[in-house]
């Protein structure tokens, strides 16, 4: 049974998704009732956070064992002695997994309320405290710092900033201590920065990583870590990360290459490129070169100057390319209300194809191209694979290692063998369940790892090899 309401969509998006998850191929394979059950389970899962926090260790600077010890001590301190294990993944040997305790159903709600925006609320569900820019309104009774408050998320974005009460749709996130008074939060001198509410009883108990070992670890969803391992960059190679912000995968690629070679990281938004550079600097990685550039224009039609480092690039310039494409983002968790229109959702497929076409031309013969998204639609995932194989005879679908997620979803006309080569992380693959400290201590480590592999964000990965011309 869901603790939170199922994710909601605009009506036209809801109709679109219903058709996706009731397509003829799927119903023929599963039956109408099973297909419907899986779809409804997915909607429930998306509104809840994953069962584990995934931390990628910066093995360029430190060891996994060292960070594991430090993290265990930090979590005990944060959780006041509660013994939550820090697990090593047997197939992803640079990550650590921390179980999330919750949902906690016995928390008492307090009369003083703080309403936060959706993005702030979802961050709280994954372990963050509440920062002032995320606060939309507070009860008039929040008069001083130190007041005990209950925190709610306005999932529909209908609460007016500074309101003294809100009767709209709100979801309880837990309890905290206000760090500021109401008058300070909504100061006329402008929005404040810093901590607004320190969470002491969150519905989902996850560690906070504010200023915790910043150069030694990187918070990343498990499938996002898998992607870099599948691309498998080697020292000395030239790698392209086409849509790289905020730099999680680019820094991972550089780490896997032992900071030897070249990782070109592109993004079309300048502020995001700054974030890539900051992350590379923080993790002390020198082989990353970040550029503000539109990936659809990254192919040079004219001869370049030899000194030119950045885009556009000549054909066949890269040994391996990662296209973690802009997408509709429907696999992100938690998310209780998806606001995009159908026009926005369907706008990504043509953009992804433009980027993919450039990527194929920039890849050397014999090179590897990995395509990934954090969404659940067929049009942005399996349909793109079917299109690519038809459009580019030089491409061959290739097995993925490690293969941790499920196979591809039926509905795009791909063969069973082709679907098995794809990797789709489907949150509906596990039954919705909570985790308390007792059930956690009674669980085998192998079972917890298996749960972490399945109960993550919705994600898709395809790996291609560009055949050498004969």
Short mmCIF file of N, CA and C in Angstrom, two decimals, residues 340-414:
data_model
loop_
_atom_site.label_atom_id
_atom_site.label_comp_id
_atom_site.label_asym_id
_atom_site.label_seq_id
_atom_site.Cartn_x
_atom_site.Cartn_y
_atom_site.Cartn_z
N UNK A 340 4.81 18.51 -16.83
CA UNK A 340 5.03 18.76 -18.26
C UNK A 340 3.80 18.40 -19.09
N UNK A 341 3.65 19.12 -20.20
CA UNK A 341 2.55 18.85 -21.13
C UNK A 341 2.94 17.73 -22.09
N UNK A 342 1.97 17.21 -22.82
CA UNK A 342 2.25 16.17 -23.80
C UNK A 342 3.17 16.71 -24.90
N UNK A 343 2.98 17.97 -25.27
CA UNK A 343 3.85 18.57 -26.28
C UNK A 343 5.29 18.56 -25.82
N UNK A 344 5.51 18.88 -24.54
CA UNK A 344 6.87 18.85 -23.99
C UNK A 344 7.43 17.43 -23.95
N UNK A 345 6.61 16.49 -23.52
CA UNK A 345 7.04 15.10 -23.42
C UNK A 345 7.48 14.56 -24.78
N UNK A 346 6.70 14.85 -25.81
CA UNK A 346 6.98 14.29 -27.14
C UNK A 346 8.02 15.10 -27.91
N UNK A 347 8.48 16.20 -27.33
CA UNK A 347 9.49 17.02 -28.03
C UNK A 347 10.89 16.44 -27.92
N UNK A 348 11.09 15.49 -27.01
CA UNK A 348 12.44 15.00 -26.77
C UNK A 348 12.92 14.02 -27.83
N UNK A 349 12.00 13.23 -28.40
CA UNK A 349 12.45 12.22 -29.36
C UNK A 349 13.21 12.81 -30.55
N UNK A 350 12.70 13.85 -31.22
CA UNK A 350 13.47 14.41 -32.33
C UNK A 350 14.81 15.02 -31.90
N UNK A 351 14.86 15.64 -30.73
CA UNK A 351 16.12 16.20 -30.24
C UNK A 351 17.14 15.08 -29.98
N UNK A 352 16.67 13.98 -29.36
CA UNK A 352 17.56 12.85 -29.10
C UNK A 352 18.12 12.28 -30.39
N UNK A 353 17.31 12.26 -31.44
CA UNK A 353 17.76 11.71 -32.71
C UNK A 353 18.80 12.61 -33.37
N UNK A 354 18.64 13.91 -33.22
CA UNK A 354 19.66 14.84 -33.75
C UNK A 354 20.99 14.62 -33.05
N UNK A 355 20.95 14.51 -31.73
CA UNK A 355 22.17 14.29 -30.96
C UNK A 355 22.79 12.93 -31.31
N UNK A 356 21.95 11.93 -31.45
CA UNK A 356 22.43 10.58 -31.76
C UNK A 356 23.13 10.56 -33.13
N UNK A 357 22.54 11.24 -34.10
CA UNK A 357 23.12 11.28 -35.45
C UNK A 357 24.52 11.91 -35.42
N UNK A 358 24.67 12.99 -34.66
CA UNK A 358 25.98 13.63 -34.51
C UNK A 358 26.95 12.67 -33.82
N UNK A 359 26.47 11.99 -32.79
CA UNK A 359 27.33 11.07 -32.03
C UNK A 359 27.88 9.97 -32.93
N UNK A 360 27.04 9.39 -33.78
CA UNK A 360 27.49 8.32 -34.67
C UNK A 360 28.60 8.81 -35.59
N UNK A 361 28.45 10.03 -36.10
CA UNK A 361 29.45 10.58 -37.02
C UNK A 361 30.75 10.93 -36.31
N UNK A 362 30.67 11.30 -35.03
CA UNK A 362 31.87 11.67 -34.28
C UNK A 362 32.63 10.45 -33.76
N UNK A 363 32.01 9.28 -33.79
CA UNK A 363 32.60 8.07 -33.22
C UNK A 363 33.53 7.38 -34.22
N UNK A 364 34.67 6.95 -33.74
CA UNK A 364 35.61 6.21 -34.58
C UNK A 364 35.06 4.82 -34.91
N UNK A 365 35.39 4.27 -36.06
CA UNK A 365 35.06 2.87 -36.34
C UNK A 365 35.66 1.97 -35.25
N UNK A 366 34.86 1.04 -34.77
CA UNK A 366 35.29 0.19 -33.66
C UNK A 366 35.00 0.80 -32.30
N UNK A 367 34.50 2.05 -32.29
CA UNK A 367 34.22 2.75 -31.04
C UNK A 367 32.90 2.35 -30.41
N UNK A 368 32.71 2.80 -29.17
CA UNK A 368 31.52 2.45 -28.38
C UNK A 368 30.66 3.70 -28.17
N UNK A 369 29.36 3.53 -28.37
CA UNK A 369 28.38 4.59 -28.10
C UNK A 369 27.36 4.06 -27.10
N UNK A 370 27.23 4.73 -25.97
CA UNK A 370 26.22 4.36 -24.97
C UNK A 370 25.17 5.46 -24.93
N UNK A 371 23.93 5.05 -25.08
CA UNK A 371 22.77 5.95 -25.05
C UNK A 371 21.98 5.66 -23.78
N UNK A 372 21.62 6.71 -23.04
CA UNK A 372 20.85 6.49 -21.81
C UNK A 372 19.87 7.62 -21.57
N UNK A 373 18.81 7.32 -20.83
CA UNK A 373 17.84 8.33 -20.38
C UNK A 373 17.37 7.97 -18.97
N UNK A 374 16.78 8.96 -18.29
CA UNK A 374 16.17 8.69 -16.98
C UNK A 374 14.65 8.81 -17.10
N UNK A 375 14.11 8.15 -18.14
CA UNK A 375 12.67 8.20 -18.33
C UNK A 375 12.11 6.81 -18.61
N UNK A 376 10.79 6.70 -18.67
CA UNK A 376 10.12 5.40 -18.73
C UNK A 376 9.39 5.17 -20.05
N UNK A 377 9.34 6.16 -20.93
CA UNK A 377 8.58 6.01 -22.18
C UNK A 377 9.31 5.09 -23.14
N UNK A 378 8.56 4.47 -24.05
CA UNK A 378 9.15 3.64 -25.11
C UNK A 378 9.72 4.54 -26.21
N UNK A 379 9.05 5.66 -26.48
CA UNK A 379 9.45 6.52 -27.60
C UNK A 379 10.86 7.08 -27.43
N UNK A 380 11.29 7.28 -26.17
CA UNK A 380 12.63 7.83 -25.91
C UNK A 380 13.66 6.73 -25.65
N UNK A 381 13.21 5.50 -25.59
CA UNK A 381 14.10 4.40 -25.23
C UNK A 381 14.14 3.33 -26.32
N UNK A 382 13.29 2.32 -26.22
CA UNK A 382 13.33 1.21 -27.17
C UNK A 382 13.06 1.65 -28.61
N UNK A 383 12.16 2.60 -28.81
CA UNK A 383 11.91 3.10 -30.17
C UNK A 383 13.16 3.76 -30.75
N UNK A 384 13.93 4.42 -29.91
CA UNK A 384 15.16 5.05 -30.39
C UNK A 384 16.19 4.00 -30.81
N UNK A 385 16.22 2.89 -30.11
CA UNK A 385 17.13 1.80 -30.49
C UNK A 385 16.71 1.21 -31.83
N UNK A 386 15.41 0.94 -31.99
CA UNK A 386 14.91 0.40 -33.26
C UNK A 386 15.22 1.35 -34.42
N UNK A 387 15.00 2.64 -34.18
CA UNK A 387 15.29 3.66 -35.21
C UNK A 387 16.78 3.67 -35.54
N UNK A 388 17.63 3.64 -34.52
CA UNK A 388 19.08 3.73 -34.73
C UNK A 388 19.60 2.55 -35.53
N UNK A 389 19.12 1.36 -35.22
CA UNK A 389 19.60 0.16 -35.92
C UNK A 389 19.18 0.18 -37.39
N UNK A 390 18.02 0.76 -37.66
CA UNK A 390 17.55 0.87 -39.05
C UNK A 390 18.26 2.01 -39.78
N UNK A 391 18.47 3.12 -39.09
CA UNK A 391 19.04 4.33 -39.70
C UNK A 391 20.54 4.20 -39.92
N UNK A 392 21.23 3.47 -39.05
CA UNK A 392 22.69 3.39 -39.13
C UNK A 392 23.13 1.93 -39.21
N UNK A 393 23.27 1.40 -40.42
CA UNK A 393 23.70 -0.01 -40.58
C UNK A 393 25.07 -0.28 -39.97
N UNK A 394 25.85 0.77 -39.73
CA UNK A 394 27.19 0.60 -39.14
C UNK A 394 27.13 0.29 -37.65
N UNK A 395 25.95 0.42 -37.03
CA UNK A 395 25.83 0.19 -35.59
C UNK A 395 25.37 -1.22 -35.28
N UNK A 396 25.92 -1.77 -34.23
CA UNK A 396 25.52 -3.09 -33.76
C UNK A 396 25.24 -3.00 -32.26
N UNK A 397 24.07 -3.51 -31.88
CA UNK A 397 23.73 -3.55 -30.45
C UNK A 397 24.67 -4.53 -29.75
N UNK A 398 25.10 -4.16 -28.56
CA UNK A 398 26.16 -4.94 -27.90
C UNK A 398 25.76 -5.28 -26.47
N UNK A 399 26.20 -6.45 -25.95
CA UNK A 399 25.91 -6.80 -24.55
C UNK A 399 26.49 -5.77 -23.59
N UNK A 400 25.85 -5.63 -22.44
CA UNK A 400 26.28 -4.66 -21.43
C UNK A 400 26.86 -5.37 -20.21
N UNK A 401 27.93 -4.82 -19.70
CA UNK A 401 28.54 -5.38 -18.50
C UNK A 401 28.94 -4.22 -17.57
N UNK A 402 28.41 -4.15 -16.36
CA UNK A 402 27.51 -5.13 -15.74
C UNK A 402 26.06 -4.97 -16.21
N UNK A 403 25.32 -6.08 -16.20
CA UNK A 403 23.89 -6.04 -16.54
C UNK A 403 23.12 -6.28 -15.25
N UNK A 404 22.61 -5.18 -14.70
CA UNK A 404 21.98 -5.21 -13.37
C UNK A 404 20.47 -4.99 -13.46
N UNK A 405 20.02 -4.17 -14.42
CA UNK A 405 18.60 -3.90 -14.60
C UNK A 405 17.92 -5.02 -15.38
N UNK A 406 16.63 -4.80 -15.70
CA UNK A 406 15.88 -5.76 -16.49
C UNK A 406 16.12 -5.55 -17.98
N UNK A 407 15.49 -6.38 -18.78
CA UNK A 407 15.61 -6.25 -20.23
C UNK A 407 14.71 -5.14 -20.73
N UNK A 408 14.83 -4.81 -22.03
CA UNK A 408 14.01 -3.75 -22.62
C UNK A 408 12.53 -4.09 -22.62
N UNK A 409 11.71 -3.08 -22.81
CA UNK A 409 10.25 -3.23 -22.76
C UNK A 409 9.69 -3.49 -24.16
N UNK A 410 8.75 -4.39 -24.23
CA UNK A 410 8.11 -4.71 -25.50
C UNK A 410 7.23 -3.55 -25.96
N UNK A 411 7.16 -3.38 -27.29
CA UNK A 411 6.30 -2.32 -27.83
C UNK A 411 6.93 -1.54 -28.96
N UNK A 412 8.23 -1.79 -29.22
CA UNK A 412 8.93 -1.05 -30.28
C UNK A 412 9.31 -1.95 -31.44
N UNK A 413 8.85 -3.20 -31.40
CA UNK A 413 9.14 -4.11 -32.51
C UNK A 413 10.52 -4.75 -32.46
N UNK A 414 11.24 -4.60 -31.38
CA UNK A 414 12.56 -5.23 -31.25
C UNK A 414 12.39 -6.72 -30.93
#
